[in-house]
Amino acid sequence: MLKIENLHASVEDKEILKGLGIEVKPGEVHAIMGPNGAGKSTLSSVIAGREEFEVTEGTIEFNGEDITEMEADERAHKGIFMSFQYPVEIPGISVTNFIKTAINETRKAKGLEEMPANEMLKKIKEKAALLDIDMKFLSRSLNEGFSGGEKKRNEIFQMAMLEPKLAILDETDSGLDIDALRIVANGVNKLKSNDNAVVVITHYQRLLDYIVPDYVHVLFDGKIVKSGTKELALELEAKGYDWIKQEVTA
Amino acid sequence: MSLKDKLATSYMVLENQIAKNDPLSDIRSKAIQQFENQGFPTKKEEAWKYTSLNSVLKPDYNVFAKKEKAIEYKDVKPYFIHDIETYKIVFIDGIYSSHLSETSHEGLDVCLMSAALSKPKYKEVIDTYFNKVAKEDDSLTALNTAFTKEGAYIYIPKSKVVEKPIEIIHFATGVEDALMLQPRNLVVVEENAQVQIIERHQSLTSHPVLTNVVTEMFVGKNAVLDYYKIQNDLESASLIDNTYISQEGNSNASVHTFSFGGKLTRNNLNYYHKGEYIDSTLKGITILNDKQHVDHYTLVDHAAPNCESHQDYKGIFSEKSVGVFNGKILVDRIAQKTNAFQQNNNILLDDTATINTKPQLEIFADDVKCSHGCTIGQLDPEALFYLKSRGIPEKEAKGLLTYAFANNVLESVRIPEVQKRINKLIANKLGINLGLDF
């Protein structure tokens, strides 16, 4: 589904990703872990198509198509979704209007009619229930004044509405208390199927207790330096990142 | 002949036409003198520093329409707030159109300035209010005063809550090669009364139209006035709007100005406080492109204690358009416990657009709360990426963010149909169709 080869990416001429490779197949859950500054958030932004990051070498393929130069909205239409570490506050647009617009623009791009209002409402209600979200919450301005937990829940709600093929969860656990973490993880697990895939990007192992990965990769200095199964995450949690640094620099 | 000379000549014609017992004859002759002395304002004057009238004064305007042209309701229906019942005072090329209007004398007066000036039963109101709050030493206001002939006359007696909004619409049909219009409106809202008014100037032609309108409004004790100006005219039309509001104690007056079109628009909006516990609201959304020019020049004269004023103007500019905001707040020595707020936020969508913004606070009292803030910025790239990452293409994403930026000004619009209409105009202006819950 997602195939990244020899990816180099820079922001303002500073190279952050330095030859990264990863392959994700349908039905899989991958975790990418790494210390601060390793390039985790850059990786998720580059996959989602953020323009400030320039890909200088390498390719990103999605379902066999090279998307390296594709606009963010087109990537979204193809089924890529990124849950933001810091969702942007946008006063003046309600969550509902935002998600309706997102869904209908995606349908438009696929040559489909707009989703009928009653169908939309039904879907909103269903997905809100899944994430234990009050309908009143959805008429508030997008992320404005939301708590950390509310923001992340809202991200996963959007994911549930958009039903992406590939979901990248960028530090979704940060700022969440244990109850919110459970709700969010539960939501992700319920959306999981054999046709879609999830990439969890995280500093800590905590979230992986709830969203159990098939593969764990360690990102360090812009490269994947170690890959393994979920046990690797536990090892990182126990031993920290220093031993990886030593291994790499040795 | 310059427009100034032409106006002087036209005034002599007018003087001969109007009745010997014209109640305004003294006021008129003083006013024309004032205008002749001052002439049109130029950029040398501080108040006109960023707005030049030169280009709009050039066409050879007819000062009075000589020909008449009828228009059918179906052709102009979109310019009315047609989904609700309203009173309507409609003018075509400056001349009252009875078949498009819906006036009333039942429990209130919604009618014509010409009628009010000529009939004895209105004399008392005219004597009490006409030209009483308008600034006599303002040359454009004086010009309008001298030529007072037609306009809206609205009188709401004590404790009358008017249920239907009143629409004042001026159409220009292009029957003249170039036309100058000078409507004069008077609105009196007596104690405890309430009224909502919607004003629109609409050209239907590519022939140049210049409108110099004066509106005087008196809001009595505990009365409520909501006024909405929809400025979405063609590029052939320019508007100089001079609005003067006098407020008595405990009254509430709001003016919302939505400027989306026209060649050049100058809004002079002046509030004068005549009592305590007054609430004044001045809000605006300006969205310009294609070399359009809008200048908001506001004044709130806090002359009494315990009053509040709220100003919030949002501007969105692109394609060589120019915006000006000059907001003056005066707080008199006796106006203690004044709360005066002013906010002017602008977005420049490209680097060819210009905004000049200037708060002007003159505070002579020591126990007051005054705040002002102006910002000029671009759309947040982070927010743009957020929207795009959800599948919203760049153009729609920009439109949505721009809409969101302006949107909160609409919250205080108290007629839902007007709110809907403005939402639609904004969406059109931004070239987006987002299927929002308008």
PDB file of N, CA and C in Angstrom, chain A residues 186-229:
ATOM      1  N   ASN A 186      -9.540   2.779  21.051  1.00  0.00           N
ATOM      2  CA  ASN A 186     -10.696   1.954  20.758  1.00  0.00           C
ATOM      3  C   ASN A 186     -11.307   2.299  19.406  1.00  0.00           C
ATOM      4  N   GLY A 187     -11.432   3.604  19.189  1.00  0.00           N
ATOM      5  CA  GLY A 187     -11.963   4.099  17.917  1.00  0.00           C
ATOM      6  C   GLY A 187     -11.114   3.616  16.760  1.00  0.00           C
ATOM      7  N   VAL A 188      -9.805   3.778  16.899  1.00  0.00           N
ATOM      8  CA  VAL A 188      -8.891   3.354  15.830  1.00  0.00           C
ATOM      9  C   VAL A 188      -9.036   1.850  15.579  1.00  0.00           C
ATOM     10  N   ASN A 189      -9.074   1.088  16.658  1.00  0.00           N
ATOM     11  CA  ASN A 189      -9.173  -0.375  16.505  1.00  0.00           C
ATOM     12  C   ASN A 189     -10.465  -0.786  15.812  1.00  0.00           C
ATOM     13  N   LYS A 190     -11.543  -0.106  16.113  1.00  0.00           N
ATOM     14  CA  LYS A 190     -12.822  -0.452  15.483  1.00  0.00           C
ATOM     15  C   LYS A 190     -12.817  -0.132  13.984  1.00  0.00           C
ATOM     16  N   LEU A 191     -12.004   0.849  13.613  1.00  0.00           N
ATOM     17  CA  LEU A 191     -11.971   1.250  12.200  1.00  0.00           C
ATOM     18  C   LEU A 191     -11.023   0.375  11.378  1.00  0.00           C
ATOM     19  N   LYS A 192     -10.246  -0.375  12.084  1.00  0.00           N
ATOM     20  CA  LYS A 192      -9.214  -1.224  11.465  1.00  0.00           C
ATOM     21  C   LYS A 192      -9.861  -2.362  10.681  1.00  0.00           C
ATOM     22  N   SER A 193      -9.317  -2.630   9.483  1.00  0.00           N
ATOM     23  CA  SER A 193      -9.819  -3.789   8.731  1.00  0.00           C
ATOM     24  C   SER A 193      -8.665  -4.391   7.943  1.00  0.00           C
ATOM     25  N   ASN A 194      -8.958  -5.416   7.187  1.00  0.00           N
ATOM     26  CA  ASN A 194      -7.903  -6.044   6.382  1.00  0.00           C
ATOM     27  C   ASN A 194      -7.530  -5.222   5.157  1.00  0.00           C
ATOM     28  N   ASP A 195      -8.347  -4.194   4.876  1.00  0.00           N
ATOM     29  CA  ASP A 195      -8.092  -3.397   3.676  1.00  0.00           C
ATOM     30  C   ASP A 195      -7.346  -2.101   3.975  1.00  0.00           C
ATOM     31  N   ASN A 196      -7.332  -1.710   5.233  1.00  0.00           N
ATOM     32  CA  ASN A 196      -6.646  -0.452   5.527  1.00  0.00           C
ATOM     33  C   ASN A 196      -5.430  -0.685   6.419  1.00  0.00           C
ATOM     34  N   ALA A 197      -4.658   0.367   6.582  1.00  0.00           N
ATOM     35  CA  ALA A 197      -3.439   0.238   7.377  1.00  0.00           C
ATOM     36  C   ALA A 197      -3.271   1.460   8.267  1.00  0.00           C
ATOM     37  N   VAL A 198      -2.524   1.264   9.359  1.00  0.00           N
ATOM     38  CA  VAL A 198      -2.305   2.352  10.304  1.00  0.00           C
ATOM     39  C   VAL A 198      -0.810   2.479  10.581  1.00  0.00           C
ATOM     40  N   VAL A 199      -0.331   3.727  10.543  1.00  0.00           N
ATOM     41  CA  VAL A 199       1.043   3.982  10.973  1.00  0.00           C
ATOM     42  C   VAL A 199       0.977   4.857  12.209  1.00  0.00           C
ATOM     43  N   VAL A 200       1.467   4.335  13.320  1.00  0.00           N
ATOM     44  CA  VAL A 200       1.436   5.078  14.575  1.00  0.00           C
ATOM     45  C   VAL A 200       2.811   5.686  14.802  1.00  0.00           C
ATOM     46  N   ILE A 201       2.863   6.990  14.896  1.00  0.00           N
ATOM     47  CA  ILE A 201       4.148   7.645  15.152  1.00  0.00           C
ATOM     48  C   ILE A 201       4.143   8.132  16.587  1.00  0.00           C
ATOM     49  N   THR A 202       5.093   7.655  17.350  1.00  0.00           N
ATOM     50  CA  THR A 202       5.037   7.976  18.778  1.00  0.00           C
ATOM     51  C   THR A 202       6.407   7.952  19.434  1.00  0.00           C
ATOM     52  N   HIS A 203       6.492   8.688  20.491  1.00  0.00           N
ATOM     53  CA  HIS A 203       7.721   8.732  21.268  1.00  0.00           C
ATOM     54  C   HIS A 203       7.679   7.627  22.332  1.00  0.00           C
ATOM     55  N   TYR A 204       6.468   7.421  22.847  1.00  0.00           N
ATOM     56  CA  TYR A 204       6.316   6.479  23.962  1.00  0.00           C
ATOM     57  C   TYR A 204       5.592   5.220  23.542  1.00  0.00           C
ATOM     58  N   GLN A 205       5.786   4.193  24.333  1.00  0.00           N
ATOM     59  CA  GLN A 205       5.206   2.897  24.022  1.00  0.00           C
ATOM     60  C   GLN A 205       3.736   2.831  24.434  1.00  0.00           C
ATOM     61  N   ARG A 206       3.332   3.716  25.325  1.00  0.00           N
ATOM     62  CA  ARG A 206       2.020   3.675  25.985  1.00  0.00           C
ATOM     63  C   ARG A 206       0.848   3.373  25.033  1.00  0.00           C
ATOM     64  N   LEU A 207       0.773   4.107  23.941  1.00  0.00           N
ATOM     65  CA  LEU A 207      -0.346   3.954  23.005  1.00  0.00           C
ATOM     66  C   LEU A 207      -0.357   2.547  22.388  1.00  0.00           C
ATOM     67  N   LEU A 208       0.837   1.947  22.298  1.00  0.00           N
ATOM     68  CA  LEU A 208       0.950   0.643  21.630  1.00  0.00           C
ATOM     69  C   LEU A 208       0.385  -0.496  22.484  1.00  0.00           C
ATOM     70  N   ASP A 209       0.096  -0.201  23.765  1.00  0.00           N
ATOM     71  CA  ASP A 209      -0.621  -1.178  24.582  1.00  0.00           C
ATOM     72  C   ASP A 209      -2.047  -1.334  24.061  1.00  0.00           C
ATOM     73  N   TYR A 210      -2.543  -0.276  23.447  1.00  0.00           N
ATOM     74  CA  TYR A 210      -3.944  -0.274  22.998  1.00  0.00           C
ATOM     75  C   TYR A 210      -4.060  -0.512  21.500  1.00  0.00           C
ATOM     76  N   ILE A 211      -3.155   0.133  20.746  1.00  0.00           N
ATOM     77  CA  ILE A 211      -3.123  -0.149  19.300  1.00  0.00           C
ATOM     78  C   ILE A 211      -1.886  -1.012  19.072  1.00  0.00           C
ATOM     79  N   VAL A 212      -2.110  -2.277  18.943  1.00  0.00           N
ATOM     80  CA  VAL A 212      -0.974  -3.212  18.939  1.00  0.00           C
ATOM     81  C   VAL A 212      -0.366  -3.304  17.534  1.00  0.00           C
ATOM     82  N   PRO A 213       0.911  -2.973  17.417  1.00  0.00           N
ATOM     83  CA  PRO A 213       1.525  -2.958  16.075  1.00  0.00           C
ATOM     84  C   PRO A 213       2.004  -4.347  15.625  1.00  0.00           C
ATOM     85  N   ASP A 214       1.984  -4.554  14.325  1.00  0.00           N
ATOM     86  CA  ASP A 214       2.590  -5.760  13.754  1.00  0.00           C
ATOM     87  C   ASP A 214       4.103  -5.569  13.631  1.00  0.00           C
ATOM     88  N   TYR A 215       4.473  -4.309  13.329  1.00  0.00           N
ATOM     89  CA  TYR A 215       5.904  -4.008  13.170  1.00  0.00           C
ATOM     90  C   TYR A 215       6.243  -2.733  13.922  1.00  0.00           C
ATOM     91  N   VAL A 216       7.445  -2.695  14.444  1.00  0.00           N
ATOM     92  CA  VAL A 216       7.941  -1.490  15.106  1.00  0.00           C
ATOM     93  C   VAL A 216       9.248  -1.075  14.431  1.00  0.00           C
ATOM     94  N   HIS A 217       9.340   0.210  14.078  1.00  0.00           N
ATOM     95  CA  HIS A 217      10.573   0.721  13.465  1.00  0.00           C
ATOM     96  C   HIS A 217      11.129   1.813  14.347  1.00  0.00           C
ATOM     97  N   VAL A 218      12.426   1.857  14.386  1.00  0.00           N
ATOM     98  CA  VAL A 218      13.058   2.935  15.139  1.00  0.00           C
ATOM     99  C   VAL A 218      13.643   3.938  14.152  1.00  0.00           C
ATOM    100  N   LEU A 219      13.193   5.190  14.323  1.00  0.00           N
ATOM    101  CA  LEU A 219      13.673   6.262  13.459  1.00  0.00           C
ATOM    102  C   LEU A 219      14.717   7.062  14.239  1.00  0.00           C
ATOM    103  N   PHE A 220      15.869   7.203  13.623  1.00  0.00           N
ATOM    104  CA  PHE A 220      16.930   7.959  14.280  1.00  0.00           C
ATOM    105  C   PHE A 220      17.738   8.709  13.228  1.00  0.00           C
ATOM    106  N   ASP A 221      17.920   9.969  13.442  1.00  0.00           N
ATOM    107  CA  ASP A 221      18.681  10.813  12.524  1.00  0.00           C
ATOM    108  C   ASP A 221      18.238  10.643  11.062  1.00  0.00           C
ATOM    109  N   GLY A 222      16.912  10.636  10.878  1.00  0.00           N
ATOM    110  CA  GLY A 222      16.377  10.647   9.514  1.00  0.00           C
ATOM    111  C   GLY A 222      16.367   9.317   8.796  1.00  0.00           C
ATOM    112  N   LYS A 223      16.658   8.251   9.527  1.00  0.00           N
ATOM    113  CA  LYS A 223      16.653   6.923   8.893  1.00  0.00           C
ATOM    114  C   LYS A 223      16.006   5.902   9.818  1.00  0.00           C
ATOM    115  N   ILE A 224      15.449   4.843   9.214  1.00  0.00           N
ATOM    116  CA  ILE A 224      15.001   3.706  10.030  1.00  0.00           C
ATOM    117  C   ILE A 224      16.260   2.890  10.357  1.00  0.00           C
ATOM    118  N   VAL A 225      16.569   2.807  11.641  1.00  0.00           N
ATOM    119  CA  VAL A 225      17.818   2.123  12.001  1.00  0.00           C
ATOM    120  C   VAL A 225      17.582   0.731  12.559  1.00  0.00           C
ATOM    121  N   LYS A 226      16.340   0.452  12.893  1.00  0.00           N
ATOM    122  CA  LYS A 226      16.068  -0.882  13.443  1.00  0.00           C
ATOM    123  C   LYS A 226      14.594  -1.192  13.239  1.00  0.00           C
ATOM    124  N   SER A 227      14.268  -2.405  12.866  1.00  0.00           N
ATOM    125  CA  SER A 227      12.875  -2.813  12.749  1.00  0.00           C
ATOM    126  C   SER A 227      12.678  -4.108  13.490  1.00  0.00           C
ATOM    127  N   GLY A 228      11.468  -4.315  14.004  1.00  0.00           N
ATOM    128  CA  GLY A 228      11.198  -5.556  14.720  1.00  0.00           C
ATOM    129  C   GLY A 228       9.714  -5.686  14.954  1.00  0.00           C
ATOM    130  N   THR A 229       9.345  -6.501  15.926  1.00  0.00           N
ATOM    131  CA  THR A 229       7.935  -6.671  16.259  1.00  0.00           C
ATOM    132  C   THR A 229       7.638  -5.848  17.514  1.00  0.00           C
TER     133      THR A 229
END
